[in-house]
Structure formats: C-alpha cells, structure tokens
Amino acid sequence: MNCFFNSKKGFFLFLLMIPFFSFASNDYKSNLINKALDKNLSKNIIWKSLLHLEKDNRKSSIDSKSFLLSYDDFSAKNELIKTIEFFFDNTKSRCKYPARYLWLKKELNLDDKKFKHSVCNDFQRYIKNTNTSELSLVFVSENVSNPSSMMGHLFFKLDGINYKGNHVQNAISFFTMIDTLNIPYLALESTVLGMDGYFVLKPYSKQIYSYLTQEDRNIWEYSLKLNSYELKLITYHFWELKQTDIEYYFTGFNCATIVNNILNLKIKNEDKSFNLWVTPKDVIKRAKKEEIIKNTSLKPSKLWNFKMLLESINKNDAELISKTIDKNNIDKLGIFLKNDKSQLKRLFALAYLEYDFYKNGNKTPKEFEYIYKFLIEKDIQIDISKYKNPIKTQNDSQISISRRKEQGGISLKILPASHTLYDNNKQYYGESSLKIAELKINIDDKINIDEFNLFSMTSLIPWDKYTKQFSKQLEINYTKHLDKKLNKHSVYNISFLKGLTKQLSEDVIIYDLIGIGLAYGNSKPYTYIKNELGMMIYEVFDMKSTISYSSQYNNYNENNILNTLNLTQSIKLKENIRFDIKFENNQVSSKYNNDFGFVLNYIF
C-alpha cells in the first residue's frame, strides 16, 4: 500500500486536494471545448460523417438515443460539446465512441492521462479477433426479380491476422429483413414507416455463401487505399454502429447510404452528386471516381460462371463435356482435355460440375470431389473481373421528356431507379428492366398523371437446356388501357408474364412472354391475357433497336383483342444522354391508330 495513505495527515491533505483536481479537470475540459469550437470541428467532414449527417447538416440519418448524446437538442455543435463532456464524465465513454475519441485525440492533441477510462473488454475482443489490415467494398449483384435484392447489396470486407495468428475474413453489413411479398405494404414500410436495421459482423464466407450458391448473385470486391489511421478510424466506427439502434429506409438510409457516409472518412469531401436516392452502384462508382480503389476481383456465382463459359465454348464441346461428367467418365474426359492449351474446356468442365452439384444436386459429395480433384490438377484461371462490371453500368436514375403525336403536349417521366429495356444493358447478364416509383406526367392545358409504376421488372435470361431459366415480367402500376374504340382509360393494374428468351448472337435476342393481368377500371375489376413477342438488336455507335408485338385479350373488360406494335430506335448522344425515336400502332378489329414520338433521356 502507498505510504501516503498510511498517515492520517496525508489522507487529510488528499481530501483537501480533491477540489483542486476537480477544478483542474474542469479547466482542461473547458479549454478542449473552446479549442474544438475555435477550430470549427463541428463543421469538419469527418465529424459530420461520424454523425451520419444528412445533406442539410441539420439532422442525423441515425435518429437514435443510443447514438446521439444531444438527441433532445441535436446539432453537430451540441453533439461535439456533449461528446467531449462524455469523455470526462463516463468511464466507459471510449468503449462506446472509440472512433470519436480517436479523431478528437488527433485534432485536439488529447492527453489520455486526463481521462479515467475503464477497460473495454468487448471492444478489445473485437479488435483482437479482426485485427484488420485491409478493407474492401463488396458489391453483391442485383436480382431484379427478387424485391429484397433488386438494387444489389453493399458491405465491407475485413481482412486481417487475429491474435492467434490465423488469417481471418469478416463482413460488416447493414441490412433489413424482408418477410413479405406484399409489394405495396413493403413500399410504404421501407420508405415512410421505417424498418428495423441490423449492422452485423459475421464471417465473410458465411455472408457470401448463399449469394453465390443459392441466389445466383456475383460478388465484386474492391480493396480500398487506406493508411493505418484511416483504417483504424473506420474499423473503430464500425463498433460505434454495431451497438446502435438504426432504422432502415429503402430510399433514405440503406446499405449504400451508410457505406457512402463511412467512405467520407477516407475521401474527406462531401458527395456533391445529385441522386434521388443513393444506390450501391452509385457508391462504388464514386469510389472509382475518387480513386480510392486499389484493385478489383470477382467471385462469380455458380450459375453466372457457367452461363458465361457456356457462351464462350463450342456447343458440341459443351455437349460432350456435360455428358462425360454426368456419367463420371474421368478417362474419357481426360483424353478430351489433354491437348486443350486454351484451358477453356477445362474451365467449362469445372463450372458445369460445380453448377450441377450446388444447384441441381445431381452428384454425391464423393463423386463431386473425385471429378473436382481431377479437373484442378493443373493451375487454371482466367481474369473475368472485366467481363461484366457494375462500375461500367449506366447510372441508376433518369428524367425523360417526350413529345408524341397523339398526346399533343409534352410528357415528363421521372425514374428514380433503375433502368429500362431501351438502355445499354450489356453489363448485365441478359436483358433487364427495373422501374421503381416511375412517374409519368402529361403537360398540356393541364397537368395530369398518366402513369405510375410502383414496381415493374422484366428479366430476359437466355434459355439453355442446362439451366432452363425462364424469362419473366411483373408490373404493379397505375396505367392506361384502351377500349374497343382505342380511347384511353386509367386503371390500377398488376400483371405477370413468363416465357423464353433466345440469344441469336452476341448482339441479338428474341423473346416470347405470356401471362395474365388483373386490372380495376370503369368501377369494376377484370382479368386479361397478354402475349408479347420481342426482339432487341445492338448496333454500331451504341445504337439499339427494340421491337415488340403484343396481343391483349379482354382489354378494358370488353371481350376484345388489342394488338400493339412498338418500334423504338435508341441513339446514344453522350454518356448520359439518350435519344429515342418511337412508333406505336394499336389495333382492335378494324380500328387502328398510329403514333410517332421523340424522347430525350437524361441519365444521372
């Protein structure tokens, strides 16, 4: 025991000095607050990013008492003051806000000895188990036919050597749980009411397994250029978010929004781009533009990898390889692959084996392992990261102005997300369209809503006898239907079509879809049947022709057949500007009309 406390006199002197220590501590606290205010730290981009301030700098996207100390009177300035006071008044403050402390220590030259801090066992365990030395952005490709994944997903991958000396990979991800197929309610809940958000740390292999093998989604990894301080600041901030109650909003605060805010800790300037809402692709394109991506790698899904190689190999070779693997005939496969210098056939064989095992379950684990070991005896690999890259896709929002002969005035169309069949979709597999909250307004003598697509998707995946994928189309919208006199009427509509797509060449596809629709118009509901045939042709100078012919039976509940021919020639004027020339012919019995139009599209 210290001799100072063995004396009654010494103990009495200690009691007398307590107010002195208290005054000294208060002086240091006041000086730090004044210094922080003098340096305008509350307006610093790092501070605003740590608070996840919205663009107006008035409100945090994480509106939670578990995150904001100044919740009852929030501002960036008040939060700064409260945070400094919190570090003096609460011994567990650095356990709760390690990133805030790390940054303030750097900006204000904090003296650790002035603060009484307890040991943060949980935080130290997190650091020891992850010990991150490299951080990557991870983009999971979209699946337009699945509402929970239609815009893709974005999260962080942490690479490091843990305290046991083992290489570990972890994922930090923000997401919500979607447990309903009720699209209208889902739209309301995810945009207005808010959904429970989860900021979770889990092993990377577990995070991506279902994406690759079950959901047929590719994994793109973009390793980031970070110095040791930036890496520590971001990984510390993960801890702050992990223990916070966060609400998820599909358009307001989603996986892309939170990652975009975190990237400001590296980029150190605000995102000035105009987005109706931030999508995962917006974020990776921003990272590319800001030159913070070190390198890129791709983990293809079993389906995507197989389809890509199927496109690249001779059909007869594909047939022979698949049949040989089906029969477990290693000897015949070995003879066939022996002189294959390009390695393409061996890669296709491996892709077919994995697809057949993981997706179709046609092999036992023992059979799979037997053929797999034979195929990977030689080191075979090709770089497919540049084959179809999400960074190369066009941006996710559009504004269109059109003039059509039949309408008279002009039409304004706003598509917050994401793309149409008239766009250049070569960076997607197959052709696809995804429209979320698309609004079309006619402007003539008066302004009226012509169409509203709450959710509309088309997925045209080329059919092959191995994967046997169907193409499909789903629409939930407020739109126009024609009566037997070809007059337009507003209806509420939901329809679903299914069919086949054929890839005639790299630049030409044809498709055939058929299905049923349910509409409400003229004060009553009715069903209809629709069949649509179409063709898409990519041409020189980034032009694209889109042709469709549809027949709709019982349109507007009048027991009639409406035939519609649509021709669209799309011309790319600039990277973000497309010009469309349109022709439409509608016919019911002997009545018909023709309509010409021009559309100017701005993509952002």
mmCIF file of N, CA and C in Angstrom, residues 88-155:
data_model
loop_
_atom_site.group_PDB
_atom_site.id
_atom_site.type_symbol
_atom_site.label_atom_id
_atom_site.label_comp_id
_atom_site.label_asym_id
_atom_site.label_seq_id
_atom_site.Cartn_x
_atom_site.Cartn_y
_atom_site.Cartn_z
ATOM 1 N N PHE A 88 -15.114 12.918 -20.267
ATOM 2 C CA PHE A 88 -14.672 13.237 -18.910
ATOM 3 C C PHE A 88 -15.572 12.593 -17.857
ATOM 4 N N ASP A 89 -16.861 12.485 -18.163
ATOM 5 C CA ASP A 89 -17.841 12.120 -17.137
ATOM 6 C C ASP A 89 -18.163 10.630 -17.083
ATOM 7 N N ASN A 90 -17.850 9.890 -18.118
ATOM 8 C CA ASN A 90 -18.243 8.480 -18.169
ATOM 9 C C ASN A 90 -17.012 7.615 -18.429
ATOM 10 N N THR A 91 -16.732 6.698 -17.533
ATOM 11 C CA THR A 91 -15.524 5.877 -17.662
ATOM 12 C C THR A 91 -15.591 4.906 -18.844
ATOM 13 N N LYS A 92 -16.796 4.630 -19.337
ATOM 14 C CA LYS A 92 -16.952 3.711 -20.471
ATOM 15 C C LYS A 92 -17.162 4.453 -21.797
ATOM 16 N N SER A 93 -16.879 5.743 -21.808
ATOM 17 C CA SER A 93 -17.160 6.562 -22.995
ATOM 18 C C SER A 93 -16.351 6.113 -24.217
ATOM 19 N N ARG A 94 -15.083 5.745 -23.997
ATOM 20 C CA ARG A 94 -14.261 5.306 -25.132
ATOM 21 C C ARG A 94 -14.673 3.920 -25.627
ATOM 22 N N CYS A 95 -15.350 3.168 -24.783
ATOM 23 C CA CYS A 95 -15.891 1.880 -25.226
ATOM 24 C C CYS A 95 -17.062 2.105 -26.180
ATOM 25 N N LYS A 96 -17.809 3.167 -25.951
ATOM 26 C CA LYS A 96 -18.989 3.468 -26.761
ATOM 27 C C LYS A 96 -18.625 4.225 -28.029
ATOM 28 N N TYR A 97 -17.674 5.159 -27.935
ATOM 29 C CA TYR A 97 -17.314 6.003 -29.074
ATOM 30 C C TYR A 97 -15.808 5.988 -29.342
ATOM 31 N N PRO A 98 -15.227 4.859 -29.685
ATOM 32 C CA PRO A 98 -13.772 4.814 -29.912
ATOM 33 C C PRO A 98 -13.330 5.637 -31.119
ATOM 34 N N ALA A 99 -14.151 5.703 -32.161
ATOM 35 C CA ALA A 99 -13.768 6.474 -33.349
ATOM 36 C C ALA A 99 -13.808 7.970 -33.060
ATOM 37 N N ARG A 100 -14.840 8.403 -32.349
ATOM 38 C CA ARG A 100 -14.918 9.827 -31.987
ATOM 39 C C ARG A 100 -13.700 10.219 -31.151
ATOM 40 N N TYR A 101 -13.328 9.357 -30.192
ATOM 41 C CA TYR A 101 -12.174 9.668 -29.344
ATOM 42 C C TYR A 101 -10.892 9.703 -30.164
ATOM 43 N N LEU A 102 -10.725 8.734 -31.057
ATOM 44 C CA LEU A 102 -9.519 8.670 -31.891
ATOM 45 C C LEU A 102 -9.373 9.936 -32.716
ATOM 46 N N TRP A 103 -10.466 10.404 -33.290
ATOM 47 C CA TRP A 103 -10.406 11.599 -34.140
ATOM 48 C C TRP A 103 -10.155 12.855 -33.301
ATOM 49 N N LEU A 104 -10.868 12.976 -32.178
ATOM 50 C CA LEU A 104 -10.677 14.156 -31.330
ATOM 51 C C LEU A 104 -9.276 14.186 -30.728
ATOM 52 N N LYS A 105 -8.729 13.017 -30.441
ATOM 53 C CA LYS A 105 -7.359 12.957 -29.923
ATOM 54 C C LYS A 105 -6.376 13.532 -30.944
ATOM 55 N N LYS A 106 -6.617 13.214 -32.209
ATOM 56 C CA LYS A 106 -5.748 13.720 -33.272
ATOM 57 C C LYS A 106 -5.941 15.223 -33.479
ATOM 58 N N GLU A 107 -7.191 15.676 -33.451
ATOM 59 C CA GLU A 107 -7.481 17.086 -33.735
ATOM 60 C C GLU A 107 -7.148 18.007 -32.562
ATOM 61 N N LEU A 108 -7.317 17.513 -31.325
ATOM 62 C CA LEU A 108 -7.147 18.354 -30.139
ATOM 63 C C LEU A 108 -5.926 17.967 -29.302
ATOM 64 N N ASN A 109 -5.178 16.978 -29.788
ATOM 65 C CA ASN A 109 -3.980 16.519 -29.071
ATOM 66 C C ASN A 109 -4.340 16.133 -27.632
ATOM 67 N N LEU A 110 -5.336 15.255 -27.495
ATOM 68 C CA LEU A 110 -5.826 14.871 -26.167
ATOM 69 C C LEU A 110 -4.743 14.152 -25.371
ATOM 70 N N ASP A 111 -4.739 14.407 -24.057
ATOM 71 C CA ASP A 111 -3.843 13.727 -23.124
ATOM 72 C C ASP A 111 -4.625 12.598 -22.471
ATOM 73 N N ASP A 112 -4.288 11.350 -22.819
ATOM 74 C CA ASP A 112 -5.025 10.187 -22.299
ATOM 75 C C ASP A 112 -5.069 10.168 -20.773
ATOM 76 N N LYS A 113 -4.021 10.697 -20.119
ATOM 77 C CA LYS A 113 -3.930 10.630 -18.665
ATOM 78 C C LYS A 113 -4.976 11.515 -17.980
ATOM 79 N N LYS A 114 -5.561 12.440 -18.708
ATOM 80 C CA LYS A 114 -6.562 13.332 -18.132
ATOM 81 C C LYS A 114 -7.937 12.669 -18.037
ATOM 82 N N PHE A 115 -8.075 11.474 -18.639
ATOM 83 C CA PHE A 115 -9.371 10.810 -18.689
ATOM 84 C C PHE A 115 -9.314 9.514 -17.896
ATOM 85 N N LYS A 116 -10.370 9.231 -17.171
ATOM 86 C CA LYS A 116 -10.488 7.976 -16.440
ATOM 87 C C LYS A 116 -11.314 7.008 -17.277
ATOM 88 N N HIS A 117 -10.658 6.000 -17.840
ATOM 89 C CA HIS A 117 -11.351 5.064 -18.726
ATOM 90 C C HIS A 117 -11.181 3.639 -18.234
ATOM 91 N N SER A 118 -12.282 2.924 -18.236
ATOM 92 C CA SER A 118 -12.233 1.511 -17.859
ATOM 93 C C SER A 118 -11.799 0.681 -19.062
ATOM 94 N N VAL A 119 -11.411 -0.549 -18.804
ATOM 95 C CA VAL A 119 -11.006 -1.458 -19.877
ATOM 96 C C VAL A 119 -12.253 -1.881 -20.674
ATOM 97 N N CYS A 120 -12.174 -1.785 -22.002
ATOM 98 C CA CYS A 120 -13.317 -2.133 -22.859
ATOM 99 C C CYS A 120 -13.127 -3.559 -23.367
ATOM 100 N N ASN A 121 -13.571 -4.519 -22.578
ATOM 101 C CA ASN A 121 -13.311 -5.921 -22.909
ATOM 102 C C ASN A 121 -13.929 -6.326 -24.240
ATOM 103 N N ASP A 122 -15.183 -5.957 -24.469
ATOM 104 C CA ASP A 122 -15.864 -6.338 -25.711
ATOM 105 C C ASP A 122 -15.203 -5.694 -26.923
ATOM 106 N N PHE A 123 -14.848 -4.425 -26.798
ATOM 107 C CA PHE A 123 -14.197 -3.721 -27.907
ATOM 108 C C PHE A 123 -12.826 -4.322 -28.199
ATOM 109 N N GLN A 124 -12.067 -4.607 -27.149
ATOM 110 C CA GLN A 124 -10.734 -5.203 -27.328
ATOM 111 C C GLN A 124 -10.826 -6.598 -27.963
ATOM 112 N N ARG A 125 -11.873 -7.326 -27.603
ATOM 113 C CA ARG A 125 -12.084 -8.649 -28.196
ATOM 114 C C ARG A 125 -12.370 -8.510 -29.699
ATOM 115 N N TYR A 126 -13.174 -7.514 -30.058
ATOM 116 C CA TYR A 126 -13.480 -7.231 -31.470
ATOM 117 C C TYR A 126 -12.198 -6.904 -32.244
ATOM 118 N N ILE A 127 -11.337 -6.081 -31.674
ATOM 119 C CA ILE A 127 -10.087 -5.693 -32.335
ATOM 120 C C ILE A 127 -9.147 -6.896 -32.457
ATOM 121 N N LYS A 128 -9.023 -7.681 -31.394
ATOM 122 C CA LYS A 128 -8.117 -8.839 -31.415
ATOM 123 C C LYS A 128 -8.580 -9.903 -32.408
ATOM 124 N N ASN A 129 -9.889 -10.072 -32.510
ATOM 125 C CA ASN A 129 -10.420 -11.120 -33.390
ATOM 126 C C ASN A 129 -10.422 -10.729 -34.868
ATOM 127 N N THR A 130 -10.483 -9.432 -35.138
ATOM 128 C CA THR A 130 -10.489 -8.975 -36.543
ATOM 129 C C THR A 130 -9.107 -8.477 -36.972
ATOM 130 N N ASN A 131 -8.499 -7.596 -36.166
ATOM 131 C CA ASN A 131 -7.156 -7.057 -36.432
ATOM 132 C C ASN A 131 -7.001 -6.712 -37.914
ATOM 133 N N THR A 132 -7.883 -5.839 -38.385
ATOM 134 C CA THR A 132 -7.994 -5.560 -39.813
ATOM 135 C C THR A 132 -6.758 -4.884 -40.374
ATOM 136 N N SER A 133 -6.224 -5.462 -41.447
ATOM 137 C CA SER A 133 -5.086 -4.863 -42.144
ATOM 138 C C SER A 133 -5.474 -4.390 -43.546
ATOM 139 N N GLU A 134 -6.621 -4.854 -44.045
ATOM 140 C CA GLU A 134 -7.107 -4.417 -45.353
ATOM 141 C C GLU A 134 -8.627 -4.396 -45.347
ATOM 142 N N LEU A 135 -9.179 -3.360 -45.979
ATOM 143 C CA LEU A 135 -10.626 -3.174 -46.025
ATOM 144 C C LEU A 135 -11.073 -3.100 -47.481
ATOM 145 N N SER A 136 -12.168 -3.788 -47.792
ATOM 146 C CA SER A 136 -12.680 -3.792 -49.168
ATOM 147 C C SER A 136 -14.163 -3.468 -49.178
ATOM 148 N N LEU A 137 -14.573 -2.787 -50.239
ATOM 149 C CA LEU A 137 -16.001 -2.653 -50.542
ATOM 150 C C LEU A 137 -16.436 -3.922 -51.254
ATOM 151 N N VAL A 138 -17.592 -4.440 -50.887
ATOM 152 C CA VAL A 138 -18.106 -5.637 -51.541
ATOM 153 C C VAL A 138 -19.487 -5.334 -52.104
ATOM 154 N N PHE A 139 -19.627 -5.536 -53.414
ATOM 155 C CA PHE A 139 -20.910 -5.329 -54.082
ATOM 156 C C PHE A 139 -21.481 -6.680 -54.491
ATOM 157 N N VAL A 140 -22.705 -6.954 -54.050
ATOM 158 C CA VAL A 140 -23.408 -8.167 -54.439
ATOM 159 C C VAL A 140 -24.382 -7.789 -55.548
ATOM 160 N N SER A 141 -24.245 -8.410 -56.700
ATOM 161 C CA SER A 141 -25.037 -8.015 -57.860
ATOM 162 C C SER A 141 -26.524 -8.157 -57.593
ATOM 163 N N GLU A 142 -27.307 -7.367 -58.317
ATOM 164 C CA GLU A 142 -28.741 -7.337 -58.124
ATOM 165 C C GLU A 142 -29.423 -8.549 -58.746
ATOM 166 N N ASN A 143 -30.630 -8.786 -58.294
ATOM 167 C CA ASN A 143 -31.526 -9.764 -58.906
ATOM 168 C C ASN A 143 -32.859 -9.055 -59.059
ATOM 169 N N VAL A 144 -33.145 -8.556 -60.271
ATOM 170 C CA VAL A 144 -34.292 -7.673 -60.457
ATOM 171 C C VAL A 144 -35.616 -8.369 -60.184
ATOM 172 N N SER A 145 -35.629 -9.694 -60.205
ATOM 173 C CA SER A 145 -36.876 -10.418 -59.989
ATOM 174 C C SER A 145 -37.154 -10.678 -58.509
ATOM 175 N N ASN A 146 -36.218 -10.293 -57.638
ATOM 176 C CA ASN A 146 -36.379 -10.510 -56.207
ATOM 177 C C ASN A 146 -36.418 -9.163 -55.498
ATOM 178 N N PRO A 147 -37.569 -8.780 -54.887
ATOM 179 C CA PRO A 147 -37.683 -7.457 -54.259
ATOM 180 C C PRO A 147 -36.614 -7.167 -53.225
ATOM 181 N N SER A 148 -36.120 -8.193 -52.526
ATOM 182 C CA SER A 148 -35.136 -7.954 -51.472
ATOM 183 C C SER A 148 -33.737 -7.711 -52.013
ATOM 184 N N SER A 149 -33.505 -7.960 -53.307
ATOM 185 C CA SER A 149 -32.150 -7.815 -53.850
ATOM 186 C C SER A 149 -32.133 -7.074 -55.174
ATOM 187 N N MET A 150 -33.203 -6.338 -55.487
ATOM 188 C CA MET A 150 -33.341 -5.778 -56.825
ATOM 189 C C MET A 150 -32.372 -4.631 -57.105
ATOM 190 N N MET A 151 -31.774 -4.022 -56.076
ATOM 191 C CA MET A 151 -30.802 -2.953 -56.308
ATOM 192 C C MET A 151 -29.378 -3.384 -55.966
ATOM 193 N N GLY A 152 -29.205 -4.656 -55.604
ATOM 194 C CA GLY A 152 -27.899 -5.116 -55.175
ATOM 195 C C GLY A 152 -27.669 -4.816 -53.699
ATOM 196 N N HIS A 153 -26.549 -5.255 -53.180
ATOM 197 C CA HIS A 153 -26.221 -5.042 -51.773
ATOM 198 C C HIS A 153 -24.759 -4.621 -51.666
ATOM 199 N N LEU A 154 -24.447 -3.820 -50.648
ATOM 200 C CA LEU A 154 -23.104 -3.284 -50.471
ATOM 201 C C LEU A 154 -22.703 -3.414 -49.012
ATOM 202 N N PHE A 155 -21.488 -3.893 -48.778
ATOM 203 C CA PHE A 155 -20.989 -4.005 -47.413
ATOM 204 C C PHE A 155 -19.464 -3.990 -47.431
#
